[in-house]
PDB file of C-alpha atoms in Angstrom:
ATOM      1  CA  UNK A   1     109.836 129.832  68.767  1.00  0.00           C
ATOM      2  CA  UNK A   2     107.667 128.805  71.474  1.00  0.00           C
ATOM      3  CA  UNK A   3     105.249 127.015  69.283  1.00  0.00           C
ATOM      4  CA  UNK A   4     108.548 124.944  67.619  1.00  0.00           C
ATOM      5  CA  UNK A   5     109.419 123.808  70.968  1.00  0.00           C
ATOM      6  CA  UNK A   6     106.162 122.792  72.394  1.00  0.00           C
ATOM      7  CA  UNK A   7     105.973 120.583  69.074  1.00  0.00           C
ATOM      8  CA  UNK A   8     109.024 119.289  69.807  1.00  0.00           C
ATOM      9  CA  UNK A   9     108.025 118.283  73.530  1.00  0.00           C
ATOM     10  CA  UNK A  10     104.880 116.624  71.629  1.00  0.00           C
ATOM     11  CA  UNK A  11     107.570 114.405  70.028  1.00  0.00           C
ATOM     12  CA  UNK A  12     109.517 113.677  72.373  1.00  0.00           C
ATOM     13  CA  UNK A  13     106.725 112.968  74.841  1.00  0.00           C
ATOM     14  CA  UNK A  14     105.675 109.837  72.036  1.00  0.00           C
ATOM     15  CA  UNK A  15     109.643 108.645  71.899  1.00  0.00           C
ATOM     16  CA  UNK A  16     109.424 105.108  74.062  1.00  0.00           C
ATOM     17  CA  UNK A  17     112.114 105.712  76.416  1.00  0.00           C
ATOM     18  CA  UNK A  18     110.630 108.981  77.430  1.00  0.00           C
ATOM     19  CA  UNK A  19     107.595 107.661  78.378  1.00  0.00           C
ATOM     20  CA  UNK A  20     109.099 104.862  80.542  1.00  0.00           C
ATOM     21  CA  UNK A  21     110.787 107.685  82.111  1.00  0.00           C
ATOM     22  CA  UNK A  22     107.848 109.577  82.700  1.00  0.00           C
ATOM     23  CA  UNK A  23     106.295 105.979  84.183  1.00  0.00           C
ATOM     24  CA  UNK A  24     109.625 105.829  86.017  1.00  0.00           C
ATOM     25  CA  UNK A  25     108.721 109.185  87.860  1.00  0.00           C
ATOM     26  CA  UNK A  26     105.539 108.768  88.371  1.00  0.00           C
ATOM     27  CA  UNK A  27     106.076 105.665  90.528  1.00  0.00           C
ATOM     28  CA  UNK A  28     108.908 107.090  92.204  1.00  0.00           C
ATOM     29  CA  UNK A  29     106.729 110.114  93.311  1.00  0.00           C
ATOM     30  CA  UNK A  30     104.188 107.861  95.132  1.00  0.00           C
ATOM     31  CA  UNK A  31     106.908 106.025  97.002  1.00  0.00           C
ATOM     32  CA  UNK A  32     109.929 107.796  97.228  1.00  0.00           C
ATOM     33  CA  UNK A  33     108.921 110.844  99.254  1.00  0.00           C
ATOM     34  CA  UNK A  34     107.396 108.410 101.926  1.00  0.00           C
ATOM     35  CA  UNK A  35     110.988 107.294 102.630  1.00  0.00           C
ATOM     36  CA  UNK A  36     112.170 110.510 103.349  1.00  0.00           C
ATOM     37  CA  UNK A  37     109.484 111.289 105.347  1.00  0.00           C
ATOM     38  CA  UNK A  38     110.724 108.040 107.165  1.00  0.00           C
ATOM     39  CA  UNK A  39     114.918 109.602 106.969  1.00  0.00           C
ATOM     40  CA  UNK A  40     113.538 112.705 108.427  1.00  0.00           C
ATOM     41  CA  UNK A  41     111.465 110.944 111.309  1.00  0.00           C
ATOM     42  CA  UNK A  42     114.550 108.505 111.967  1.00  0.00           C
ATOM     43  CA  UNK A  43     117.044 111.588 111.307  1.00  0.00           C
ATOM     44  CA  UNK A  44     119.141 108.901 109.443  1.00  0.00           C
ATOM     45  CA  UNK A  45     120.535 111.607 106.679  1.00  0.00           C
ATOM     46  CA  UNK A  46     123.683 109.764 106.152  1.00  0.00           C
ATOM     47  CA  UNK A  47     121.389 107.143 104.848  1.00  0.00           C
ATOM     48  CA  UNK A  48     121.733 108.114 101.405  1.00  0.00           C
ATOM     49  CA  UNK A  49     125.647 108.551 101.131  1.00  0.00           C
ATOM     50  CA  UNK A  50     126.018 104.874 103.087  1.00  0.00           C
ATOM     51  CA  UNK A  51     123.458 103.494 100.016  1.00  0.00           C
ATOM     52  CA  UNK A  52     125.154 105.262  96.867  1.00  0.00           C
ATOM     53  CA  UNK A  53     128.315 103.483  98.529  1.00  0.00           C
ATOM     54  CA  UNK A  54     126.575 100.178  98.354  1.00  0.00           C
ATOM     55  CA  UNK A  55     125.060 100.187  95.246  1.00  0.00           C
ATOM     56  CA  UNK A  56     128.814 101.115  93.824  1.00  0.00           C
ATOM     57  CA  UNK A  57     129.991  97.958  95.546  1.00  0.00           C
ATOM     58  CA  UNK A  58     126.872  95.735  94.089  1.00  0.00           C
ATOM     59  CA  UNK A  59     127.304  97.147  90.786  1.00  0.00           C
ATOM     60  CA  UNK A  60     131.242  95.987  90.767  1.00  0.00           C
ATOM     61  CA  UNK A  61     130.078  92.821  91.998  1.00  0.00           C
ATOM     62  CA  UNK A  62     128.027  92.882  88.878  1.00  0.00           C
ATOM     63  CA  UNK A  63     130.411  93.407  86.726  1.00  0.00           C
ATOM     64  CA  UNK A  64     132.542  90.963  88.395  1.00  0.00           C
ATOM     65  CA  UNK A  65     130.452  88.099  88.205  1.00  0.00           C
ATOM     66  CA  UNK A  66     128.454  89.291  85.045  1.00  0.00           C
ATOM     67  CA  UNK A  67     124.916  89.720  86.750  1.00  0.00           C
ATOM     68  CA  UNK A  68     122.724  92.085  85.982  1.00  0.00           C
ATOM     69  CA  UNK A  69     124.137  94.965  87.671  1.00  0.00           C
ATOM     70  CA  UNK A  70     121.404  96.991  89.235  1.00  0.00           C
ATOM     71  CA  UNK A  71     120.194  93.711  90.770  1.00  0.00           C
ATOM     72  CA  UNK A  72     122.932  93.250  92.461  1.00  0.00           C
ATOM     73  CA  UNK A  73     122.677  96.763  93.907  1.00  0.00           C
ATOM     74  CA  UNK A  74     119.897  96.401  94.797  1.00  0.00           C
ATOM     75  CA  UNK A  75     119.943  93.399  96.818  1.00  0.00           C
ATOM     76  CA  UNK A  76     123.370  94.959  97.986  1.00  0.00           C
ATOM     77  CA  UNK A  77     121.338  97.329  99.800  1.00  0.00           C
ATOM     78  CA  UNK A  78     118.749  95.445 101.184  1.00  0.00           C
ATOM     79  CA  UNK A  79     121.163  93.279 102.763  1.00  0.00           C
ATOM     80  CA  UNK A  80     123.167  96.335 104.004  1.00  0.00           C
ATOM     81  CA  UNK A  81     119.771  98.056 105.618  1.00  0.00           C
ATOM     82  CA  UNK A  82     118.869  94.688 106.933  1.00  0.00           C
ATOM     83  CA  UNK A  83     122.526  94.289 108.341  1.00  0.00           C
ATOM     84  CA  UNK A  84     122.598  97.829 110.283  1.00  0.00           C
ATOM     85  CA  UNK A  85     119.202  97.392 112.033  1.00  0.00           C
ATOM     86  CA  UNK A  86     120.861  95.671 115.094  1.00  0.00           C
ATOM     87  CA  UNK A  87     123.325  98.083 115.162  1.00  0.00           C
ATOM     88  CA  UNK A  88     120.627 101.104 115.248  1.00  0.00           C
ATOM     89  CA  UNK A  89     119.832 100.390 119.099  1.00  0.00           C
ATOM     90  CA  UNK A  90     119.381 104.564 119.566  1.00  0.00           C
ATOM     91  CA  UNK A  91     118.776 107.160 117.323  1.00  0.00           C
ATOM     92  CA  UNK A  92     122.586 108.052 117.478  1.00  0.00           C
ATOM     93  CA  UNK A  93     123.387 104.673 116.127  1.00  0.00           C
ATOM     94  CA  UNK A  94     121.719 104.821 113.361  1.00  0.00           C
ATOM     95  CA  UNK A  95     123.642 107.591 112.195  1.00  0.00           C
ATOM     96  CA  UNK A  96     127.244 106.120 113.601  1.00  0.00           C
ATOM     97  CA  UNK A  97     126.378 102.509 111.681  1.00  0.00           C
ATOM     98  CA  UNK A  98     125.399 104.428 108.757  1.00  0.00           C
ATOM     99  CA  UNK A  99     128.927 105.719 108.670  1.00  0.00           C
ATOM    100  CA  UNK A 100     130.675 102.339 109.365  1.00  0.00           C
ATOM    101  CA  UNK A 101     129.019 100.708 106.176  1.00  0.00           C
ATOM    102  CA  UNK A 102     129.769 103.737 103.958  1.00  0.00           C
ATOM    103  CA  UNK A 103     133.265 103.357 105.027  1.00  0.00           C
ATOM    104  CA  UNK A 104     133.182  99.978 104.510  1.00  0.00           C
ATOM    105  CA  UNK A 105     130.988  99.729 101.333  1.00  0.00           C
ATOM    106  CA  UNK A 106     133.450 102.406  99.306  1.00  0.00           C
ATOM    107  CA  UNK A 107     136.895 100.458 100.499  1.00  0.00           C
ATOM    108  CA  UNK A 108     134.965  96.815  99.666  1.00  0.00           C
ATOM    109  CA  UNK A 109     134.045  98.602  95.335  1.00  0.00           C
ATOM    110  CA  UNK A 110     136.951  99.909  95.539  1.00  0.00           C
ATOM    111  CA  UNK A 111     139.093  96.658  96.275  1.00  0.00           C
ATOM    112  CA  UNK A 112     136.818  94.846  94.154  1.00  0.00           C
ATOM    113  CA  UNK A 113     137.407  97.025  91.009  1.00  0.00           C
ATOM    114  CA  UNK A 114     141.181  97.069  91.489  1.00  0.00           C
ATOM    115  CA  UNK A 115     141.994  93.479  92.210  1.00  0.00           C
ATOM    116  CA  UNK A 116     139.447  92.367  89.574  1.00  0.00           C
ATOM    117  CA  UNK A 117     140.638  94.461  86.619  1.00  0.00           C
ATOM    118  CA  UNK A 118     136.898  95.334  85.801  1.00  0.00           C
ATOM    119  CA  UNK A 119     136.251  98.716  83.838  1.00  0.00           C
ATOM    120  CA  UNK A 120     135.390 101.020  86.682  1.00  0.00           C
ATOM    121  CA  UNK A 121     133.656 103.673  84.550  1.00  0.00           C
ATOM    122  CA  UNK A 122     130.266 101.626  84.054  1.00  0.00           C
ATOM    123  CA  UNK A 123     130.481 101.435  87.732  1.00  0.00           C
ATOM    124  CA  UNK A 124     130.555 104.994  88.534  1.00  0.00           C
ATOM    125  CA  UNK A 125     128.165 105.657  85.792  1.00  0.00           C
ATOM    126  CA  UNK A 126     126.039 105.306  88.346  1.00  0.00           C
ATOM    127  CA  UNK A 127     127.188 108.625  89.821  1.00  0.00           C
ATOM    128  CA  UNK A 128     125.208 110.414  87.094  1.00  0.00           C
ATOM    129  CA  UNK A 129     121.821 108.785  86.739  1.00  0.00           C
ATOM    130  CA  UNK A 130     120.450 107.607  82.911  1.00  0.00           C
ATOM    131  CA  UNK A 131     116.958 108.179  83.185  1.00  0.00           C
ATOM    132  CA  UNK A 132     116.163 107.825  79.557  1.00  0.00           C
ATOM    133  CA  UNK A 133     117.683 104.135  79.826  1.00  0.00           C
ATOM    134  CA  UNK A 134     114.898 103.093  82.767  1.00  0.00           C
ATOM    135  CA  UNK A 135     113.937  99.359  81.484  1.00  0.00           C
ATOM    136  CA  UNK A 136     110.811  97.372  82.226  1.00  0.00           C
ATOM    137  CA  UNK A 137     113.140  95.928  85.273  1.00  0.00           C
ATOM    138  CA  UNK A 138     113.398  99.352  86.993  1.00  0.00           C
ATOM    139  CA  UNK A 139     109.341 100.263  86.601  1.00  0.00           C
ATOM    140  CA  UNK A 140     109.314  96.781  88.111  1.00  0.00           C
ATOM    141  CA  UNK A 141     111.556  97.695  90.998  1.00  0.00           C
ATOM    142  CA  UNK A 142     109.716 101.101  91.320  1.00  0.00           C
ATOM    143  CA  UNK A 143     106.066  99.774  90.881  1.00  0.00           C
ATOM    144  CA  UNK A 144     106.554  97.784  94.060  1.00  0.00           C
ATOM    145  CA  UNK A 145     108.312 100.408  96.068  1.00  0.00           C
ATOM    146  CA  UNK A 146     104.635 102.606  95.067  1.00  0.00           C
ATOM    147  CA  UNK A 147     102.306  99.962  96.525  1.00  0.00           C
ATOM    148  CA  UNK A 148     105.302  98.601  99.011  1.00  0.00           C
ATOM    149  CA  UNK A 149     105.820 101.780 100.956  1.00  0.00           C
ATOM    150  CA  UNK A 150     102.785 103.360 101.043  1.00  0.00           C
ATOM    151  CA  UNK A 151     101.077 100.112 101.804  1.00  0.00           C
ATOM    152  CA  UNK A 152     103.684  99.692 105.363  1.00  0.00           C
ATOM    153  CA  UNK A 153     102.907 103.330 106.105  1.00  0.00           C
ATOM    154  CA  UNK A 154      99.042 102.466 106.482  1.00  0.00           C
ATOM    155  CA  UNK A 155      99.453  99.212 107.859  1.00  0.00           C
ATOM    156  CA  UNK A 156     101.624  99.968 110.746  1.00  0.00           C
ATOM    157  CA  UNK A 157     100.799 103.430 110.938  1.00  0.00           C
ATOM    158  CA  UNK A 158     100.319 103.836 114.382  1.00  0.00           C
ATOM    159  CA  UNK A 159     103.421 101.655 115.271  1.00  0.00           C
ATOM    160  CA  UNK A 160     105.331 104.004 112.368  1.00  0.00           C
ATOM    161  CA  UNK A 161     103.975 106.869 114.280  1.00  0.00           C
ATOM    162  CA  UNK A 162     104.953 106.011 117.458  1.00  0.00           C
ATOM    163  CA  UNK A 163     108.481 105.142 116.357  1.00  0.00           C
ATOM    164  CA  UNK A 164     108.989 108.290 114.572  1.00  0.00           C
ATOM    165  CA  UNK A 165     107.665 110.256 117.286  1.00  0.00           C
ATOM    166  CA  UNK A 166     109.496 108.682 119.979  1.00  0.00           C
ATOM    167  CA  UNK A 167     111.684 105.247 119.992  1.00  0.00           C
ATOM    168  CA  UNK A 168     111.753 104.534 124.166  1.00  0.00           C
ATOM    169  CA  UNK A 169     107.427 105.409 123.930  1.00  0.00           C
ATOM    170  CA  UNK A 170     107.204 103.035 120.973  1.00  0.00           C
ATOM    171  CA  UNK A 171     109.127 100.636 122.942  1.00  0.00           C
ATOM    172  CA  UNK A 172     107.014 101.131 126.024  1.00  0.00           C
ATOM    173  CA  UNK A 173     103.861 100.804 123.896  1.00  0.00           C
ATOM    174  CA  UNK A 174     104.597  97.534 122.450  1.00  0.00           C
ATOM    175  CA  UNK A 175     105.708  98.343 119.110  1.00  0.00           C
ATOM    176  CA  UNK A 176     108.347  95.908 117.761  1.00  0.00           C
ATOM    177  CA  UNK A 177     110.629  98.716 117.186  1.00  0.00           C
ATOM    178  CA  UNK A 178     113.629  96.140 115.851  1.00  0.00           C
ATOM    179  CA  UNK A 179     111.867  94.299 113.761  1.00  0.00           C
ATOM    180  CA  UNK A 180     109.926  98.019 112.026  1.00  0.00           C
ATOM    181  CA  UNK A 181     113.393  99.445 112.070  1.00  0.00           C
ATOM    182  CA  UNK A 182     114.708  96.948 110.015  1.00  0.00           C
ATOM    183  CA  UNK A 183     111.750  96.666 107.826  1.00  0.00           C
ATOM    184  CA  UNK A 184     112.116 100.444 107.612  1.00  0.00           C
ATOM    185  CA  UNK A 185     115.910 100.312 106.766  1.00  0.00           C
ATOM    186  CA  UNK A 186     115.295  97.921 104.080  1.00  0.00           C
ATOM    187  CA  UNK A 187     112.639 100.369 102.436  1.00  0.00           C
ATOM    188  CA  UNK A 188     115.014 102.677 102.406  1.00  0.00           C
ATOM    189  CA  UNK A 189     117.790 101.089 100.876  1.00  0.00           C
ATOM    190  CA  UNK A 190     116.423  99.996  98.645  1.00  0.00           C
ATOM    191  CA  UNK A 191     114.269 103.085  97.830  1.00  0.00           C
ATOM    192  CA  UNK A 192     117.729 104.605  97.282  1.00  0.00           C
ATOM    193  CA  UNK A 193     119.413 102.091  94.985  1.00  0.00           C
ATOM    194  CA  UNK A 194     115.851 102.169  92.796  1.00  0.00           C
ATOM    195  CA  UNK A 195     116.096 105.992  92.664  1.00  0.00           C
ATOM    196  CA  UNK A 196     119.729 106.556  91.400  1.00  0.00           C
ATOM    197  CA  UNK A 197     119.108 105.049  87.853  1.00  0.00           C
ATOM    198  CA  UNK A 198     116.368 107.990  87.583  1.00  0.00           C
ATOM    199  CA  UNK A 199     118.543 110.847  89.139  1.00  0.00           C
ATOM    200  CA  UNK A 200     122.235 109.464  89.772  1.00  0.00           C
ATOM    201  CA  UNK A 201     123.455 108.992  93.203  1.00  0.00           C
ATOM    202  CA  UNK A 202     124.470 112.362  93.599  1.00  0.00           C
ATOM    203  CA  UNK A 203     121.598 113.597  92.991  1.00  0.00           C
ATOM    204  CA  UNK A 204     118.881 111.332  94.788  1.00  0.00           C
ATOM    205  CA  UNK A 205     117.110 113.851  97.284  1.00  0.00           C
ATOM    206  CA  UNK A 206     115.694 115.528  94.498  1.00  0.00           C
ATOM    207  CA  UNK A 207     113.226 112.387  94.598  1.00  0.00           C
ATOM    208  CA  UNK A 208     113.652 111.496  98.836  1.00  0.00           C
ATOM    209  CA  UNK A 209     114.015 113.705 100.932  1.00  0.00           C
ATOM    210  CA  UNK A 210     113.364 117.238  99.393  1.00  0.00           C
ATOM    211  CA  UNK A 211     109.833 116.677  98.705  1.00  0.00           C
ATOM    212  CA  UNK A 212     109.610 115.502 102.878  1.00  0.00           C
ATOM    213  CA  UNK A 213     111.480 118.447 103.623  1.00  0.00           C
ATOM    214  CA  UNK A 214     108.915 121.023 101.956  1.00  0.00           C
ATOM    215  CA  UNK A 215     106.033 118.537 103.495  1.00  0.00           C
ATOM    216  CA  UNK A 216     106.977 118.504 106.975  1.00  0.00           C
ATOM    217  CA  UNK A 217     106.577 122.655 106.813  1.00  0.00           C
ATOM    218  CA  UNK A 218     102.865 122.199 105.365  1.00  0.00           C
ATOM    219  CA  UNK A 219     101.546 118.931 107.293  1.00  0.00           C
ATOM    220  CA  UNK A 220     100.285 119.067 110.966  1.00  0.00           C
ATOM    221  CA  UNK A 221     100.416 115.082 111.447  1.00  0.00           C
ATOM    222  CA  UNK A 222     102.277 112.223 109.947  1.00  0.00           C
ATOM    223  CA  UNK A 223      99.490 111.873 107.869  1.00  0.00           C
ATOM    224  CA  UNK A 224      99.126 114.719 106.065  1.00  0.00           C
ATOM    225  CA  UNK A 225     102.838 115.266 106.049  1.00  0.00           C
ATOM    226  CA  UNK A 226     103.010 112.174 104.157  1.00  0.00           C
ATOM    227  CA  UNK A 227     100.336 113.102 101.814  1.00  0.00           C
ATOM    228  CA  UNK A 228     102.093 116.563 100.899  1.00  0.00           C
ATOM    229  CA  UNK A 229     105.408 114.943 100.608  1.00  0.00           C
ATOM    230  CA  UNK A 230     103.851 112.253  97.605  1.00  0.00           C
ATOM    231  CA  UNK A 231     101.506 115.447  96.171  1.00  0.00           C
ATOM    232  CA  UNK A 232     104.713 118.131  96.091  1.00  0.00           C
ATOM    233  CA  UNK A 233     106.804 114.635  95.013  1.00  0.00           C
ATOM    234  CA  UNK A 234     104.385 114.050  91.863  1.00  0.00           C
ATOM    235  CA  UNK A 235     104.340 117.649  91.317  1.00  0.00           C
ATOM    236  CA  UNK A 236     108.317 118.117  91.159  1.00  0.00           C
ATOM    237  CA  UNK A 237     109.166 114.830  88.965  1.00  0.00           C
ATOM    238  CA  UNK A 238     106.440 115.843  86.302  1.00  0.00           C
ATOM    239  CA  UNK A 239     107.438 119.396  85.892  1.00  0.00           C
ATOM    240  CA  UNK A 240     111.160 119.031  86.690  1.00  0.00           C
ATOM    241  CA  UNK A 241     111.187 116.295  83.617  1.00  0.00           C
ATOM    242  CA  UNK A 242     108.976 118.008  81.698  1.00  0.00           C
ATOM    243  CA  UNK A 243     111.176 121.278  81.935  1.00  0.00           C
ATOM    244  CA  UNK A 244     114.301 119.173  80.714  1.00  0.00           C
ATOM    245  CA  UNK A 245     112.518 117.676  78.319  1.00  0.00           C
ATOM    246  CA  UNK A 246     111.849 121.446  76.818  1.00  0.00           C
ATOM    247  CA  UNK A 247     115.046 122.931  77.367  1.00  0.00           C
ATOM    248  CA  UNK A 248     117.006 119.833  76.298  1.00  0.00           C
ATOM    249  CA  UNK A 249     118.639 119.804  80.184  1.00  0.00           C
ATOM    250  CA  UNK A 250     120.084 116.826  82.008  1.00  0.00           C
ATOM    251  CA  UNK A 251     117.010 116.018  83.599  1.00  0.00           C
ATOM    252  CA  UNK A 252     118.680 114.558  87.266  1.00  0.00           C
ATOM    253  CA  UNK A 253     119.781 118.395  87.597  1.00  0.00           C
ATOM    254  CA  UNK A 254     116.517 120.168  86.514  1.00  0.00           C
ATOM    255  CA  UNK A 255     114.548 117.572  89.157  1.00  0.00           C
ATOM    256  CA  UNK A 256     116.745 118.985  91.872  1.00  0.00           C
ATOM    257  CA  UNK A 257     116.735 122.745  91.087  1.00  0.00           C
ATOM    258  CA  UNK A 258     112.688 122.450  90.883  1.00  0.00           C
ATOM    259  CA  UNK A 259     112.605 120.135  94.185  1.00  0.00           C
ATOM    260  CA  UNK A 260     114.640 122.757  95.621  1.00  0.00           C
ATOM    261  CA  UNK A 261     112.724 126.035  94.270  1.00  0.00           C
ATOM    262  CA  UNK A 262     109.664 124.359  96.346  1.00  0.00           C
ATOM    263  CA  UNK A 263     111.332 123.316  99.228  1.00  0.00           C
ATOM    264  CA  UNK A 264     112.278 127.072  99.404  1.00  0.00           C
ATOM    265  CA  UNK A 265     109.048 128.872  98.302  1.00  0.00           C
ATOM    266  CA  UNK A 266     106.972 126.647 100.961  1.00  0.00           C
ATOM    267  CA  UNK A 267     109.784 127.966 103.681  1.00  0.00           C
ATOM    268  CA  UNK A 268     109.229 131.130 103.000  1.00  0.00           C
ATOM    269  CA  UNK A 269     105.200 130.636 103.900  1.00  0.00           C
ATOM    270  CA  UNK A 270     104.312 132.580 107.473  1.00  0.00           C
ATOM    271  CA  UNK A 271     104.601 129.663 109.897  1.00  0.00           C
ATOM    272  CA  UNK A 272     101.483 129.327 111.114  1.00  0.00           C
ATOM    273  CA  UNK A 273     102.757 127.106 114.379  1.00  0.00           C
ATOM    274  CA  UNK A 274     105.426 126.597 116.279  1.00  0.00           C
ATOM    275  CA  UNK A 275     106.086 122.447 116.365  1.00  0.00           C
ATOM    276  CA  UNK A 276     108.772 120.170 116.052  1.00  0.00           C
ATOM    277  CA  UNK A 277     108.659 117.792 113.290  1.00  0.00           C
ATOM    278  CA  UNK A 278     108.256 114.668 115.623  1.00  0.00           C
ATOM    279  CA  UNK A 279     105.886 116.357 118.299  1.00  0.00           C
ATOM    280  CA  UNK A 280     103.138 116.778 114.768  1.00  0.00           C
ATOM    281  CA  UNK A 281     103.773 112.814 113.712  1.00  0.00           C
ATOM    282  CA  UNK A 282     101.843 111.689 116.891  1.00  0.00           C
ATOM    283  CA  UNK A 283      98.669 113.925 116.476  1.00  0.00           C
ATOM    284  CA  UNK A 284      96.816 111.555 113.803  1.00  0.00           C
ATOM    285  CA  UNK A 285      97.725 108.383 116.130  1.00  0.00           C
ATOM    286  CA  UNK A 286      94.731 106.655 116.825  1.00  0.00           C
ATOM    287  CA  UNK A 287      93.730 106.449 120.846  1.00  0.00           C
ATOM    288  CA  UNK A 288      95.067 102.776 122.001  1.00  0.00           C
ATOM    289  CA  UNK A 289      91.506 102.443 123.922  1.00  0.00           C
TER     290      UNK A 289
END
């Protein structure tokens, strides 16, 4: 039985589609946890609700207008992370403008489908993921998200640092904290919208923020946390698809389940300090002299 299923997997694994999903979640895994390393640092959880919103109301612009869909969601979301920096003053507003556009972003698709008379259910499709459909667009879109992010991260890492570890100190230090935040918010957005063909929307931590959850426990700088976060991120996509691919399971829900079996073996490790997650991000900064 076991040997009929691994030959089986050896099929499947030469099927096209499969092995732009594979691709797919490859790239994902070297970008995607960086960004919730950055959700964590900002503590901008809502982040990922407020996105799903807006890529609904790109995608019934899509369908609207007849544009590519996904496009449109995505450059939804990059306006919309673009559009909240200057409300994001403090910490707090981040969080409070991340609930304004999610309130406005789901009454905006909403209106949009009605009045239009477009068929809502390719819209909220997009609820569920279809990883298996991943086109040459969306390895595109995820390809420069893997060189994108990390490449910011390295760049401006002290500056990242800094504003991670603490926004008035970053400010004090010279670090153009608007103009990183919005650079930041416009990762993440759309980080998100490139994710939810691969997972759904629902189901988008499973590639975000549950592979920076499990890192922040293991790193001891923002360095190392981001390097565990892409490692346990590469880990979790390959076996989590690999794993649906075997068991013929939906593999959005199998990627979460596995992301989530980590996050919750590495919790149960001894702690071998006691830190906050910020107070760590500042150790690897480089002296300013």
């Amino acid at each position: 039985m076991t040997t009929l299923a691994t030959a089986d997997l050896g099929e499947l694994l030469q099927l096209l589609p499969v092995q732009r999903a594979g691709a797919a979640l490859l790239l994902a895994a070297v970008g995607l946890p960086v960004i919730g390393v950055v959700i964590v640092g900002l503590d901008i959880m809502p982040v990922r609700f407020a996105m799903m919103h807006v890529a609904l109301l790109g995608i019934a612009v899509g369908l609207l207008t007849g544009l590519d869909p996904m496009l449109c969601a995505l450059v939804a979301c990059a306006l919309a992370g673009a559009g909240v920096a200057p409300l994001a003053r403090t910490p707090d507003g981040l969080s409070g403008a991340m609930g304004l556009l999610m309130s406005l972003a789901i009454a905006a698709a909403l209106l949009v489908l009605a009045v239009s008379g477009v068929n809502a259910s390719g819209a909220f499709a997009l609820l569920w993921g279809s990883i298996l459909s991943v086109g040459t667009p969306d390895l595109v879109v995820l390809g420069v998200l893997a060189v994108a992010v990390p490449g910011l991260f390295w760049w401006r890492r002290r500056e990242i640092g800094l504003l991670l570890y603490d926004r008035e100190l970053a400010l004090c230090s010279g670090v153009p904290v608007r103009v990183l935040t919005a650079a930041l918010l416009v990762l993440v957005a759309v980080a998100v919208a490139g994710a939810i063909k691969l997972t759904g929307a629902l189901l988008v931590d499973a590639l975000t923020l549950l592979p920076a959850l499990a890192a922040r426990r293991l790193g001891s700088s923002l360095k190392s946390i981001t390097l565990w976060a892409v490692g346990i991120g590469v880990t979790v996509n390959l076996t989590g698809f690999l794993l649906a691919l075997w068991l013929d399971w939906p593999p959005g829900p199998v990627l979460v389940l596995t992301a989530g079996a980590v996050v919750l073996a590495v919790h149960s490790l001894p702690e071998r300090r006691i830190s906050s997650w910020r107070a760590p991000a500042s150790v690897s900064l480089p002296s300013s002299h």
